[in-house]
Amino acid sequence: MKLDEPLHTLKLQLKSRLVYPPMATGSSSNGCPSQRTLEHYLQVAANPHVGLLITEHSYIDPQGKAGQNQMSFASDDVIPYQKALSQQVHEASKGLVLFAQISHAGANTSSQITGQQLVSASALNKGLDVSRPLTIKEIQALEDEFAAAAVRVKEAGYDGVEIHSAHNYLLNQFYSPLTNSRTDAYGGPFENRLRFLLETIQKVRAAVGDSYPIAVRLGGCDYEAGGSTIEDAVQAARLLEKAGIDLLDLSGGIHIYQRPGHTEPGWFSDMSEAVNANITIPVILTGGIKTVSQAETLLTENKADLVGVGRAMLANPLWGNN
């Protein structure tokens, strides 16, 4: 399969199979995209091979801020700045589809960044910080905040929104048995550990409407003893599709975007292949893809429907043009 082959679904019209995945630039100012941020995405938009661009993770609440220069969708005052970015990227590209990713870091940050005690599924040690478990009332309030952030994404002119549940961030901390030791409705059995994410999707869908595309970045497998498994990823994918998402972006869990001991192109491909065989919505595979031929081989072998090229395109936004 060629990288420039289009992908069309009911809600997605992608001109190619190449995705620029969320790559943190650390270039925002007060939560808003700076001129440097804008210039970076305009460079990516100028690449005619990119069908889908997903901007770097933006926090939904200062409590979940992962870095000092992270973008935000936590308040309405960012909308004009985000709208300027989306408009210019759309104008600079030739049919590019633009998504924004929204996130909450949970315990995967520090109190020096958030100014608050860290929160997570359970009490976790992180350097000098210890997170406290979220109450059920707080979980439900954060679900509402994800929905409010998704509405801001839509109002800012993005074509879709991606919910970040990977890379050992908050939703992923609930999903993984390595970081979730709760005994209530949000811990223990698999369905309970996925509940926070499924309820978030339900609220986001109600807020943005039936026609607006929703993606999930899922850290489907921890690749560590006692952690989430490929079988968990398949089961989660089925439930996420049933919940009404339109795109599944697979990545890592406890080890973030890496897989210990693996450097081959598409190092999550065993997971993505298993998931892709069990759902009908498009699946994105990222990780270690450096050349066009590597990307096209993974597509031809049905490892995924779309491939994300992150670090190689971060270094060269016009990747694939030579």
Coordinates of C-alpha atoms in Angstrom, one line a residue:
M1 CA 0.0 0.0 0.0
K2 CA 1.3 3.5 -0.9
L3 CA 1.6 6.2 1.7
D4 CA -0.3 8.6 -0.5
E5 CA -3.3 6.4 -0.9
P6 CA -6.3 8.2 0.6
L7 CA -8.5 6.9 3.5
H8 CA -12.2 7.8 3.5
T9 CA -14.7 7.0 6.3
L10 CA -18.0 8.5 7.2
K11 CA -16.4 11.3 9.1
L12 CA -12.7 11.3 7.9
Q13 CA -11.5 12.3 4.5
L14 CA -7.7 11.9 4.5
K15 CA -5.7 12.5 1.4
S16 CA -2.9 10.1 2.6
R17 CA -2.0 7.5 5.2
L18 CA 0.8 9.7 6.7
V19 CA 0.1 11.2 10.2
Y20 CA 2.2 13.7 12.0
P21 CA 1.5 12.6 15.6
P22 CA 1.5 14.8 18.7
M23 CA 5.1 16.0 19.3
A24 CA 5.7 18.4 22.1
T25 CA 7.6 21.4 21.0
G26 CA 7.6 23.2 24.5
S27 CA 7.2 26.5 22.6
S28 CA 3.8 27.8 23.9
S29 CA 3.5 31.0 25.9
N30 CA 1.0 31.1 28.8
G31 CA -0.7 28.1 27.3
C32 CA -1.1 29.7 23.9
P33 CA 0.7 28.7 20.7
S34 CA 3.6 31.2 20.1
Q35 CA 5.0 32.3 16.8
R36 CA 7.6 29.5 17.0
T37 CA 4.7 27.0 17.6
L38 CA 2.9 28.3 14.6
E39 CA 5.9 28.2 12.3
H40 CA 6.6 24.6 13.3
Y41 CA 3.1 23.5 12.3
L42 CA 3.2 25.6 9.1
Q43 CA 6.3 23.7 8.1
V44 CA 4.6 20.4 8.6
A45 CA 1.5 21.6 6.8
A46 CA 3.7 22.4 3.8
N47 CA 4.5 18.7 3.5
P48 CA 2.1 17.5 0.7
H49 CA 2.3 13.9 2.0
V50 CA 0.8 14.5 5.4
G51 CA -2.9 13.6 5.6
L52 CA -3.5 14.2 9.3
L53 CA -1.7 16.5 11.7
I54 CA -2.4 16.1 15.4
T55 CA -1.0 19.0 17.5
E56 CA 0.9 18.5 20.7
H57 CA -0.9 17.6 23.9
S58 CA -2.8 20.5 25.5
Y59 CA -3.8 20.3 29.1
I60 CA -7.5 20.5 30.2
D61 CA -6.8 21.7 33.7
P62 CA -3.7 23.3 35.3
Q63 CA -3.7 20.4 37.7
G64 CA -2.8 18.2 34.8
K65 CA -0.2 20.4 33.1
A66 CA 2.8 18.3 32.1
G67 CA 5.4 21.1 31.3
Q68 CA 5.9 24.8 31.8
N69 CA 5.5 25.6 28.1
Q70 CA 2.7 23.2 27.3
M71 CA -0.3 24.4 25.2
S72 CA -3.7 24.7 26.9
F73 CA -7.4 24.1 26.1
A74 CA -8.3 24.7 29.8
S75 CA -10.0 28.0 29.3
D76 CA -11.9 30.1 26.7
D77 CA -9.2 32.7 26.5
V78 CA -7.0 30.4 24.4
I79 CA -9.6 30.0 21.7
P80 CA -8.6 33.0 19.6
Y81 CA -4.9 31.9 19.6
Q82 CA -5.8 28.3 18.7
K83 CA -8.2 29.5 16.0
A84 CA -5.4 31.6 14.4
L85 CA -3.2 28.5 14.4
S86 CA -5.9 26.2 12.8
Q87 CA -6.8 28.8 10.2
Q88 CA -3.2 29.4 9.1
V89 CA -2.4 25.7 9.0
H90 CA -5.5 25.0 6.9
E91 CA -4.6 27.8 4.5
A92 CA -1.0 26.6 4.2
S93 CA -1.9 23.0 3.5
K94 CA -3.6 21.2 0.6
G95 CA -6.4 19.3 2.2
L96 CA -4.8 18.6 5.5
V97 CA -7.0 17.3 8.4
L98 CA -6.1 18.9 11.7
F99 CA -6.8 17.5 15.1
A100 CA -5.9 18.8 18.6
Q101 CA -4.9 16.4 21.4
I102 CA -6.2 17.1 24.9
S103 CA -4.7 15.6 28.1
H104 CA -4.2 15.5 31.8
A105 CA -0.8 14.3 33.1
G106 CA -2.0 13.0 36.4
A107 CA 1.1 11.8 38.3
N108 CA 3.3 12.2 35.2
T109 CA 4.4 15.7 36.1
S110 CA 5.6 17.5 39.2
S111 CA 4.1 19.8 41.9
Q112 CA 6.7 22.4 40.8
I113 CA 4.9 22.6 37.4
T114 CA 1.3 22.3 38.6
G115 CA 1.6 24.1 41.9
Q116 CA -0.6 21.4 43.4
Q117 CA -0.3 18.0 44.8
L118 CA -0.4 15.4 42.0
V119 CA -3.4 13.3 41.4
S120 CA -3.8 9.8 39.9
A121 CA -5.8 6.6 40.1
S122 CA -3.9 5.7 43.2
A123 CA -1.1 7.0 45.4
L124 CA 2.1 6.9 43.3
N125 CA 5.6 7.9 44.1
K126 CA 7.1 10.2 41.5
G127 CA 10.5 11.7 42.5
L128 CA 9.8 14.0 45.5
D129 CA 6.1 13.9 44.8
V130 CA 3.4 11.4 45.9
S131 CA 0.1 11.5 44.1
R132 CA -3.2 11.2 45.8
P133 CA -6.1 9.1 44.4
L134 CA -8.9 11.1 42.8
T135 CA -12.3 10.9 44.4
I136 CA -15.2 9.8 42.3
K137 CA -16.6 13.3 42.4
E138 CA -13.3 14.6 41.1
I139 CA -13.2 12.0 38.3
Q140 CA -16.6 13.1 37.1
A141 CA -15.6 16.7 37.2
L142 CA -12.5 16.0 35.1
E143 CA -14.7 14.2 32.6
D144 CA -16.7 17.4 32.3
E145 CA -13.4 19.3 31.8
F146 CA -12.4 17.0 29.0
A147 CA -15.7 17.7 27.3
A148 CA -15.4 21.5 27.8
A149 CA -11.9 21.4 26.3
A150 CA -13.2 19.4 23.3
V151 CA -15.8 22.1 22.7
R152 CA -13.0 24.7 22.7
V153 CA -11.1 22.6 20.1
K154 CA -14.1 22.6 17.9
E155 CA -14.7 26.3 18.3
A156 CA -11.1 26.9 17.4
G157 CA -11.6 25.4 14.0
Y158 CA -9.9 22.1 14.4
D159 CA -11.3 19.2 12.3
G160 CA -11.4 16.8 15.3
V161 CA -10.2 16.1 18.8
E162 CA -7.9 13.4 20.2
I163 CA -8.2 12.2 23.9
H164 CA -4.8 11.3 25.3
S165 CA -5.0 8.0 27.2
A166 CA -1.4 6.8 26.7
H167 CA 2.2 7.5 27.9
N168 CA 1.4 7.0 31.6
Y169 CA -0.8 10.0 31.7
L170 CA -3.9 10.2 33.9
L171 CA -6.4 8.2 31.8
N172 CA -3.7 5.6 31.1
Q173 CA -2.8 5.5 34.8
F174 CA -6.4 4.3 35.4
Y175 CA -6.2 1.8 32.6
S176 CA -2.9 0.1 33.7
P177 CA -3.0 -2.3 36.6
L178 CA 0.5 -1.2 37.4
T179 CA -0.7 2.2 38.4
N180 CA -4.3 1.5 39.5
S181 CA -4.8 -0.3 42.8
R182 CA -8.3 1.1 43.4
T183 CA -11.1 -1.0 44.9
D184 CA -14.1 1.1 43.8
A185 CA -15.9 1.2 40.4
Y186 CA -12.7 2.7 38.7
G187 CA -10.3 0.0 39.7
G188 CA -9.8 -3.8 39.7
P189 CA -11.4 -5.6 36.8
F190 CA -10.6 -4.4 33.2
E191 CA -14.0 -2.8 32.6
N192 CA -13.6 -0.7 35.8
R193 CA -10.1 0.5 34.8
L194 CA -11.5 1.6 31.4
R195 CA -14.5 3.3 32.9
F196 CA -13.0 6.8 33.3
L197 CA -12.0 6.8 29.6
L198 CA -15.4 5.5 28.4
E199 CA -17.3 8.0 30.5
T200 CA -15.0 10.8 29.1
I201 CA -15.8 9.7 25.6
Q202 CA -19.5 9.7 26.3
K203 CA -19.4 13.3 27.7
V204 CA -17.1 14.5 24.9
R205 CA -19.5 13.1 22.3
A206 CA -22.5 14.7 23.9
A207 CA -20.7 18.0 23.9
V208 CA -19.3 18.1 20.4
G209 CA -22.1 16.4 18.6
D210 CA -22.4 13.2 16.6
S211 CA -20.7 14.4 13.4
Y212 CA -17.5 15.7 15.0
P213 CA -14.6 13.2 14.8
I214 CA -13.2 11.9 18.1
A215 CA -9.9 10.0 18.3
V216 CA -8.3 8.3 21.3
R217 CA -4.5 7.8 21.7
L218 CA -4.4 4.6 23.7
G219 CA -1.4 3.2 25.5
G220 CA -2.8 -0.3 24.9
C221 CA 0.0 -2.5 26.2
D222 CA 2.5 -1.8 29.0
Y223 CA 4.9 -4.5 27.7
E224 CA 5.8 -5.2 31.3
A225 CA 4.9 -8.1 33.7
G226 CA 1.7 -7.4 35.5
G227 CA 0.8 -4.6 33.2
S228 CA -1.8 -4.2 30.4
T229 CA -1.5 -6.7 27.6
I230 CA -2.2 -6.9 23.9
E231 CA -5.3 -8.8 24.7
D232 CA -6.4 -5.8 26.9
A233 CA -5.7 -3.5 23.9
V234 CA -7.9 -5.5 21.7
Q235 CA -10.7 -5.6 24.3
A236 CA -10.4 -1.9 24.9
A237 CA -10.4 -1.1 21.2
R238 CA -13.7 -3.0 20.7
L239 CA -15.3 -1.1 23.6
L240 CA -13.9 2.3 22.3
E241 CA -15.3 1.6 18.9
K242 CA -18.7 0.7 20.4
A243 CA -18.5 4.0 22.4
G244 CA -18.4 5.9 19.1
I245 CA -14.8 7.0 18.6
D246 CA -13.8 7.5 14.9
L247 CA -10.0 6.8 15.1
L248 CA -7.7 4.8 17.3
D249 CA -4.1 6.0 17.7
L250 CA -2.0 3.3 19.4
S251 CA 1.1 3.9 21.5
G252 CA 2.7 2.8 24.7
G253 CA 1.7 2.8 28.3
I254 CA 4.0 2.7 31.3
H255 CA 7.1 3.1 29.2
I256 CA 5.6 6.1 27.4
Y257 CA 6.2 6.0 23.6
Q258 CA 9.1 3.4 23.8
R259 CA 9.1 -0.4 23.9
P260 CA 12.0 -1.8 25.9
G261 CA 14.5 -3.7 23.8
H262 CA 12.9 -2.8 20.5
T263 CA 14.1 -0.4 17.8
E264 CA 12.5 -1.9 14.7
P265 CA 10.2 0.3 12.6
G266 CA 6.7 0.2 14.1
W267 CA 7.7 -1.4 17.3
F268 CA 4.1 -1.5 18.5
S269 CA 3.0 -3.4 15.4
D270 CA 2.2 -6.7 17.2
M271 CA -0.4 -4.7 19.2
S272 CA -1.7 -2.7 16.2
E273 CA -2.0 -5.7 14.0
A274 CA -4.1 -7.5 16.6
V275 CA -6.2 -4.5 17.2
N276 CA -6.6 -3.7 13.5
A277 CA -8.0 -7.2 12.9
N278 CA -10.7 -6.7 15.5
I279 CA -12.2 -3.3 14.8
T280 CA -13.4 -1.4 11.7
I281 CA -12.4 2.2 12.6
P282 CA -8.9 3.3 11.3
V283 CA -5.8 2.5 13.4
I284 CA -2.7 4.6 13.6
L285 CA 0.7 3.0 14.3
T286 CA 3.7 5.0 15.4
G287 CA 7.2 4.2 16.7
G288 CA 10.6 4.1 15.0
I289 CA 9.5 4.6 11.4
K290 CA 12.2 6.4 9.5
T291 CA 11.7 5.8 5.8
V292 CA 8.8 5.8 3.3
S293 CA 9.5 2.2 2.4
Q294 CA 9.2 1.2 6.1
A295 CA 5.9 3.0 6.4
E296 CA 4.5 1.4 3.3
T297 CA 5.6 -2.1 4.3
L298 CA 3.7 -1.8 7.6
L299 CA 0.6 -0.6 5.7
T300 CA 0.9 -3.4 3.2
E301 CA 1.2 -6.0 6.0
N302 CA -2.0 -4.6 7.5
K303 CA -0.3 -3.6 10.7
A304 CA -2.4 -0.4 10.7
D305 CA -4.4 1.8 8.4
L306 CA -2.3 4.9 9.0
V307 CA 1.3 5.4 10.1
G308 CA 2.6 8.2 12.3
V309 CA 6.1 9.6 11.8
G310 CA 7.2 11.7 14.8
R311 CA 10.8 12.2 15.5
A312 CA 11.9 11.9 11.9
M313 CA 9.4 14.5 10.8
L314 CA 10.2 16.7 13.8
A315 CA 13.7 16.8 12.6
N316 CA 12.6 17.2 8.9
P317 CA 9.1 18.6 8.4
L318 CA 9.4 17.8 4.7
W319 CA 10.1 14.1 5.4
G320 CA 9.2 11.9 2.5
N321 CA 9.9 14.4 -0.3
N322 CA 13.3 13.2 -1.3

